[in-house]
Amino acid sequence: VQLVESGGGLVQDGGSLRLSCAGSGLTFDDYAISWFRQAPGKEREAVACISSIDKRTYYGDSVRGRFTISSDNAKNMMYLQMDNLKPDDTAVYYCAVETYCLYQDYDFWGRGTQVTVSS
């Protein structure tokens, strides 16, 4: 199983980025698909998730209304559109799969992509 993130980078306060994640060796239809992030000195934070059961989306309080998770399960791809980025969004972002959203009990995750938001 492999999950590979791309699309990170440096952006100014208020800017946008779109992260992508390509999965191989697994079928996205079998999992809830998620993004989480970790900043230096901070705990891991769940960012967004799409349920495998009803396709309902969930967002962390700090990103709701600014980030959008989506997927193309036929291609085993997931995306995270990040708008109105803030310096506090600076972190390494990981794509992951799990059985259920909100538990943060990830079965597999990628190596991460760095997102840096300058003020």
Short mmCIF file of N, CA and C in Angstrom, two decimals:
data_model
loop_
_atom_site.label_atom_id
_atom_site.label_comp_id
_atom_site.label_asym_id
_atom_site.label_seq_id
_atom_site.Cartn_x
_atom_site.Cartn_y
_atom_site.Cartn_z
N VAL A 1 0.85 -1.19 0.00
CA VAL A 1 0.00 0.00 0.00
C VAL A 1 0.89 1.24 0.00
N GLN A 2 0.52 2.20 -0.83
CA GLN A 2 1.29 3.44 -0.89
C GLN A 2 0.34 4.61 -1.09
N LEU A 3 0.56 5.64 -0.31
CA LEU A 3 -0.15 6.91 -0.47
C LEU A 3 0.90 8.00 -0.66
N VAL A 4 0.76 8.78 -1.71
CA VAL A 4 1.77 9.79 -2.04
C VAL A 4 1.10 11.15 -2.20
N GLU A 5 1.50 12.08 -1.34
CA GLU A 5 0.95 13.44 -1.39
C GLU A 5 1.77 14.32 -2.32
N SER A 6 1.13 15.33 -2.86
CA SER A 6 1.81 16.35 -3.67
C SER A 6 1.01 17.64 -3.57
N GLY A 7 1.67 18.75 -3.97
CA GLY A 7 0.97 20.02 -4.04
C GLY A 7 1.29 21.00 -2.93
N GLY A 8 2.09 20.59 -1.97
CA GLY A 8 2.46 21.52 -0.92
C GLY A 8 3.39 22.60 -1.41
N GLY A 9 3.66 23.57 -0.54
CA GLY A 9 4.56 24.65 -0.93
C GLY A 9 4.43 25.84 -0.02
N LEU A 10 4.99 26.96 -0.47
CA LEU A 10 4.96 28.21 0.27
C LEU A 10 3.91 29.13 -0.35
N VAL A 11 3.05 29.68 0.50
CA VAL A 11 1.99 30.57 0.01
C VAL A 11 1.82 31.70 1.02
N GLN A 12 1.35 32.83 0.57
CA GLN A 12 1.13 33.97 1.45
C GLN A 12 -0.21 33.84 2.18
N ASP A 13 -0.28 34.52 3.29
CA ASP A 13 -1.52 34.62 4.07
C ASP A 13 -2.68 34.99 3.14
N GLY A 14 -3.76 34.21 3.20
CA GLY A 14 -4.91 34.45 2.34
C GLY A 14 -4.88 33.71 1.03
N GLY A 15 -3.79 33.04 0.73
CA GLY A 15 -3.65 32.32 -0.53
C GLY A 15 -4.31 30.95 -0.52
N SER A 16 -4.13 30.22 -1.61
CA SER A 16 -4.75 28.91 -1.77
C SER A 16 -3.73 27.89 -2.25
N LEU A 17 -3.98 26.65 -1.90
CA LEU A 17 -3.21 25.51 -2.41
C LEU A 17 -4.16 24.34 -2.58
N ARG A 18 -3.82 23.45 -3.49
CA ARG A 18 -4.58 22.21 -3.66
C ARG A 18 -3.64 21.04 -3.50
N LEU A 19 -3.88 20.23 -2.51
CA LEU A 19 -3.10 19.03 -2.28
C LEU A 19 -3.75 17.85 -2.99
N SER A 20 -2.92 16.95 -3.48
CA SER A 20 -3.40 15.72 -4.11
C SER A 20 -2.76 14.53 -3.41
N CYS A 21 -3.43 13.40 -3.49
CA CYS A 21 -2.91 12.16 -2.91
C CYS A 21 -3.26 11.01 -3.83
N ALA A 22 -2.25 10.28 -4.25
CA ALA A 22 -2.45 9.12 -5.11
C ALA A 22 -2.27 7.85 -4.30
N GLY A 23 -3.25 6.97 -4.38
CA GLY A 23 -3.18 5.71 -3.65
C GLY A 23 -2.93 4.55 -4.58
N SER A 24 -2.17 3.57 -4.09
CA SER A 24 -1.94 2.33 -4.84
C SER A 24 -1.91 1.17 -3.86
N GLY A 25 -2.30 0.01 -4.35
CA GLY A 25 -2.30 -1.17 -3.49
C GLY A 25 -3.50 -1.27 -2.59
N LEU A 26 -4.47 -0.41 -2.77
CA LEU A 26 -5.70 -0.43 -1.98
C LEU A 26 -6.81 0.18 -2.82
N THR A 27 -8.02 0.04 -2.32
CA THR A 27 -9.19 0.60 -3.01
C THR A 27 -9.84 1.62 -2.10
N PHE A 28 -9.91 2.86 -2.55
CA PHE A 28 -10.46 3.93 -1.72
C PHE A 28 -11.91 3.65 -1.32
N ASP A 29 -12.63 2.92 -2.14
CA ASP A 29 -14.02 2.62 -1.82
C ASP A 29 -14.15 1.86 -0.50
N ASP A 30 -13.10 1.19 -0.07
CA ASP A 30 -13.14 0.37 1.13
C ASP A 30 -12.86 1.14 2.41
N TYR A 31 -12.53 2.43 2.28
CA TYR A 31 -12.07 3.19 3.43
C TYR A 31 -12.74 4.57 3.52
N ALA A 32 -12.72 5.11 4.72
CA ALA A 32 -12.90 6.55 4.87
C ALA A 32 -11.56 7.19 4.51
N ILE A 33 -11.58 8.25 3.73
CA ILE A 33 -10.34 8.88 3.29
C ILE A 33 -10.19 10.22 4.00
N SER A 34 -8.98 10.50 4.41
CA SER A 34 -8.75 11.60 5.35
C SER A 34 -7.48 12.38 5.04
N TRP A 35 -7.46 13.58 5.58
CA TRP A 35 -6.25 14.39 5.65
C TRP A 35 -6.04 14.77 7.12
N PHE A 36 -4.81 14.69 7.57
CA PHE A 36 -4.46 15.22 8.87
C PHE A 36 -3.17 16.01 8.73
N ARG A 37 -2.84 16.79 9.75
CA ARG A 37 -1.64 17.61 9.69
C ARG A 37 -0.93 17.61 11.03
N GLN A 38 0.34 17.91 10.97
CA GLN A 38 1.12 18.04 12.20
C GLN A 38 2.12 19.16 12.04
N ALA A 39 2.08 20.08 12.96
CA ALA A 39 3.02 21.19 13.00
C ALA A 39 4.03 20.93 14.11
N PRO A 40 5.23 21.51 14.00
CA PRO A 40 6.26 21.31 15.03
C PRO A 40 5.76 21.71 16.41
N GLY A 41 5.92 20.82 17.38
CA GLY A 41 5.52 21.13 18.73
C GLY A 41 4.04 21.03 19.01
N LYS A 42 3.27 20.63 18.01
CA LYS A 42 1.81 20.53 18.19
C LYS A 42 1.36 19.09 17.98
N GLU A 43 0.20 18.77 18.51
CA GLU A 43 -0.37 17.44 18.33
C GLU A 43 -0.90 17.26 16.90
N ARG A 44 -0.96 16.02 16.48
CA ARG A 44 -1.59 15.73 15.20
C ARG A 44 -3.04 16.20 15.21
N GLU A 45 -3.47 16.76 14.11
CA GLU A 45 -4.81 17.34 14.02
C GLU A 45 -5.53 16.78 12.79
N ALA A 46 -6.71 16.23 13.01
CA ALA A 46 -7.53 15.79 11.89
C ALA A 46 -8.05 17.01 11.14
N VAL A 47 -7.92 17.00 9.83
CA VAL A 47 -8.30 18.15 9.01
C VAL A 47 -9.64 17.91 8.31
N ALA A 48 -9.74 16.78 7.63
CA ALA A 48 -10.96 16.51 6.86
C ALA A 48 -11.08 15.02 6.58
N CYS A 49 -12.31 14.59 6.33
CA CYS A 49 -12.55 13.16 6.09
C CYS A 49 -13.82 12.99 5.27
N ILE A 50 -13.83 11.97 4.41
CA ILE A 50 -15.03 11.55 3.69
C ILE A 50 -15.38 10.14 4.14
N SER A 51 -16.58 9.98 4.65
CA SER A 51 -17.02 8.67 5.12
C SER A 51 -17.20 7.70 3.95
N SER A 52 -16.80 6.45 4.14
CA SER A 52 -17.00 5.43 3.10
C SER A 52 -18.45 4.94 3.09
N ILE A 53 -19.19 5.22 4.16
CA ILE A 53 -20.54 4.68 4.29
C ILE A 53 -21.55 5.54 3.55
N ASP A 54 -21.55 6.84 3.85
CA ASP A 54 -22.56 7.73 3.27
C ASP A 54 -21.95 8.92 2.55
N LYS A 55 -20.63 8.94 2.39
CA LYS A 55 -19.90 10.01 1.69
C LYS A 55 -20.07 11.36 2.40
N ARG A 56 -20.47 11.35 3.63
CA ARG A 56 -20.56 12.60 4.39
C ARG A 56 -19.14 13.11 4.64
N THR A 57 -18.99 14.42 4.63
CA THR A 57 -17.69 15.02 4.87
C THR A 57 -17.63 15.62 6.28
N TYR A 58 -16.46 15.56 6.87
CA TYR A 58 -16.22 16.10 8.20
C TYR A 58 -14.98 17.01 8.13
N TYR A 59 -15.01 18.08 8.89
CA TYR A 59 -13.90 19.01 8.91
C TYR A 59 -13.54 19.39 10.34
N GLY A 60 -12.25 19.64 10.56
CA GLY A 60 -11.83 20.18 11.83
C GLY A 60 -12.36 21.60 12.00
N ASP A 61 -12.56 21.99 13.25
CA ASP A 61 -13.13 23.31 13.51
C ASP A 61 -12.28 24.44 12.93
N SER A 62 -10.99 24.27 12.94
CA SER A 62 -10.10 25.34 12.51
C SER A 62 -10.06 25.53 10.99
N VAL A 63 -10.57 24.56 10.23
CA VAL A 63 -10.50 24.66 8.76
C VAL A 63 -11.87 24.70 8.11
N ARG A 64 -12.91 24.43 8.88
CA ARG A 64 -14.26 24.37 8.30
C ARG A 64 -14.60 25.69 7.63
N GLY A 65 -15.10 25.59 6.40
CA GLY A 65 -15.45 26.78 5.63
C GLY A 65 -14.32 27.29 4.75
N ARG A 66 -13.10 26.78 4.97
CA ARG A 66 -11.95 27.21 4.18
C ARG A 66 -11.36 26.06 3.36
N PHE A 67 -11.45 24.84 3.86
CA PHE A 67 -10.88 23.67 3.19
C PHE A 67 -12.01 22.80 2.64
N THR A 68 -11.73 22.11 1.53
CA THR A 68 -12.69 21.20 0.94
C THR A 68 -12.00 19.91 0.55
N ILE A 69 -12.51 18.80 1.05
CA ILE A 69 -11.98 17.48 0.70
C ILE A 69 -12.82 16.89 -0.42
N SER A 70 -12.16 16.20 -1.34
CA SER A 70 -12.87 15.52 -2.41
C SER A 70 -12.06 14.30 -2.83
N SER A 71 -12.67 13.48 -3.64
CA SER A 71 -11.97 12.28 -4.10
C SER A 71 -12.49 11.83 -5.45
N ASP A 72 -11.67 11.10 -6.15
CA ASP A 72 -12.07 10.40 -7.36
C ASP A 72 -11.70 8.94 -7.11
N ASN A 73 -12.63 8.19 -6.54
CA ASN A 73 -12.31 6.83 -6.11
C ASN A 73 -11.99 5.91 -7.28
N ALA A 74 -12.52 6.20 -8.45
CA ALA A 74 -12.21 5.38 -9.62
C ALA A 74 -10.72 5.47 -9.96
N LYS A 75 -10.11 6.60 -9.61
CA LYS A 75 -8.68 6.80 -9.88
C LYS A 75 -7.82 6.65 -8.62
N ASN A 76 -8.47 6.34 -7.50
CA ASN A 76 -7.75 6.26 -6.22
C ASN A 76 -6.98 7.56 -5.94
N MET A 77 -7.68 8.66 -6.12
CA MET A 77 -7.11 9.98 -5.86
C MET A 77 -7.97 10.72 -4.83
N MET A 78 -7.33 11.46 -3.95
CA MET A 78 -8.04 12.36 -3.06
C MET A 78 -7.39 13.73 -3.10
N TYR A 79 -8.15 14.74 -2.74
CA TYR A 79 -7.70 16.12 -2.87
C TYR A 79 -8.09 16.91 -1.63
N LEU A 80 -7.33 17.97 -1.40
CA LEU A 80 -7.69 18.92 -0.35
C LEU A 80 -7.48 20.32 -0.91
N GLN A 81 -8.58 21.00 -1.17
CA GLN A 81 -8.52 22.39 -1.61
C GLN A 81 -8.48 23.28 -0.38
N MET A 82 -7.44 24.09 -0.28
CA MET A 82 -7.25 24.93 0.89
C MET A 82 -7.29 26.39 0.46
N ASP A 83 -8.27 27.11 0.91
CA ASP A 83 -8.45 28.52 0.57
C ASP A 83 -8.30 29.38 1.82
N ASN A 84 -8.04 30.66 1.60
CA ASN A 84 -7.88 31.60 2.72
C ASN A 84 -6.92 31.05 3.77
N LEU A 85 -5.79 30.60 3.32
CA LEU A 85 -4.81 30.00 4.22
C LEU A 85 -4.27 31.02 5.20
N LYS A 86 -3.96 30.54 6.40
CA LYS A 86 -3.45 31.39 7.47
C LYS A 86 -2.12 30.82 7.96
N PRO A 87 -1.30 31.64 8.59
CA PRO A 87 -0.02 31.13 9.10
C PRO A 87 -0.18 29.92 10.03
N ASP A 88 -1.28 29.88 10.78
CA ASP A 88 -1.51 28.72 11.68
C ASP A 88 -1.78 27.43 10.92
N ASP A 89 -1.99 27.51 9.62
CA ASP A 89 -2.18 26.30 8.82
C ASP A 89 -0.84 25.67 8.43
N THR A 90 0.26 26.32 8.74
CA THR A 90 1.58 25.78 8.43
C THR A 90 1.78 24.46 9.14
N ALA A 91 2.09 23.42 8.37
CA ALA A 91 2.23 22.07 8.92
C ALA A 91 2.63 21.12 7.80
N VAL A 92 2.95 19.91 8.18
CA VAL A 92 3.07 18.83 7.21
C VAL A 92 1.70 18.17 7.10
N TYR A 93 1.22 18.04 5.89
CA TYR A 93 -0.11 17.48 5.63
C TYR A 93 0.04 16.05 5.11
N TYR A 94 -0.77 15.17 5.68
CA TYR A 94 -0.72 13.75 5.33
C TYR A 94 -2.09 13.30 4.83
N CYS A 95 -2.10 12.49 3.79
CA CYS A 95 -3.34 11.80 3.43
C CYS A 95 -3.32 10.42 4.09
N ALA A 96 -4.50 9.92 4.38
CA ALA A 96 -4.60 8.66 5.13
C ALA A 96 -5.93 7.99 4.83
N VAL A 97 -6.00 6.72 5.17
CA VAL A 97 -7.26 5.99 5.09
C VAL A 97 -7.53 5.34 6.45
N GLU A 98 -8.81 5.22 6.78
CA GLU A 98 -9.22 4.63 8.04
C GLU A 98 -10.59 4.00 7.85
N THR A 99 -11.03 3.25 8.84
CA THR A 99 -12.32 2.59 8.71
C THR A 99 -13.46 3.58 8.87
N TYR A 100 -13.37 4.42 9.89
CA TYR A 100 -14.42 5.41 10.15
C TYR A 100 -13.78 6.78 10.36
N CYS A 101 -14.49 7.81 9.92
CA CYS A 101 -14.03 9.17 10.18
C CYS A 101 -14.09 9.47 11.68
N LEU A 102 -13.29 10.43 12.11
CA LEU A 102 -13.31 11.02 13.46
C LEU A 102 -12.56 10.23 14.50
N TYR A 103 -12.15 8.99 14.22
CA TYR A 103 -11.43 8.21 15.21
C TYR A 103 -9.93 8.41 15.14
N GLN A 104 -9.44 8.92 14.03
CA GLN A 104 -8.00 9.09 13.81
C GLN A 104 -7.25 7.78 14.04
N ASP A 105 -7.85 6.70 13.68
CA ASP A 105 -7.22 5.37 13.78
C ASP A 105 -6.85 4.96 12.36
N TYR A 106 -5.79 5.58 11.86
CA TYR A 106 -5.45 5.45 10.45
C TYR A 106 -4.81 4.09 10.15
N ASP A 107 -5.25 3.48 9.07
CA ASP A 107 -4.67 2.22 8.65
C ASP A 107 -3.37 2.44 7.85
N PHE A 108 -3.40 3.42 6.97
CA PHE A 108 -2.23 3.75 6.14
C PHE A 108 -2.18 5.27 5.97
N TRP A 109 -0.98 5.79 5.78
CA TRP A 109 -0.80 7.22 5.53
C TRP A 109 0.46 7.43 4.72
N GLY A 110 0.55 8.60 4.08
CA GLY A 110 1.69 8.91 3.25
C GLY A 110 2.82 9.55 4.04
N ARG A 111 3.81 10.03 3.31
CA ARG A 111 4.98 10.64 3.96
C ARG A 111 4.77 12.11 4.26
N GLY A 112 3.73 12.70 3.67
CA GLY A 112 3.42 14.08 3.96
C GLY A 112 3.97 15.06 2.95
N THR A 113 3.35 16.23 2.92
CA THR A 113 3.81 17.34 2.09
C THR A 113 3.75 18.62 2.93
N GLN A 114 4.80 19.41 2.85
CA GLN A 114 4.92 20.61 3.69
C GLN A 114 4.09 21.75 3.10
N VAL A 115 3.32 22.37 3.96
CA VAL A 115 2.59 23.59 3.61
C VAL A 115 3.07 24.69 4.54
N THR A 116 3.55 25.78 3.96
CA THR A 116 4.03 26.90 4.75
C THR A 116 3.29 28.16 4.31
N VAL A 117 2.66 28.82 5.27
CA VAL A 117 1.91 30.04 5.00
C VAL A 117 2.63 31.21 5.66
N SER A 118 3.07 32.15 4.85
CA SER A 118 3.80 33.29 5.38
C SER A 118 2.86 34.45 5.69
N SER A 119 3.20 35.20 6.71
CA SER A 119 2.34 36.34 7.12
C SER A 119 2.77 37.63 6.44
#
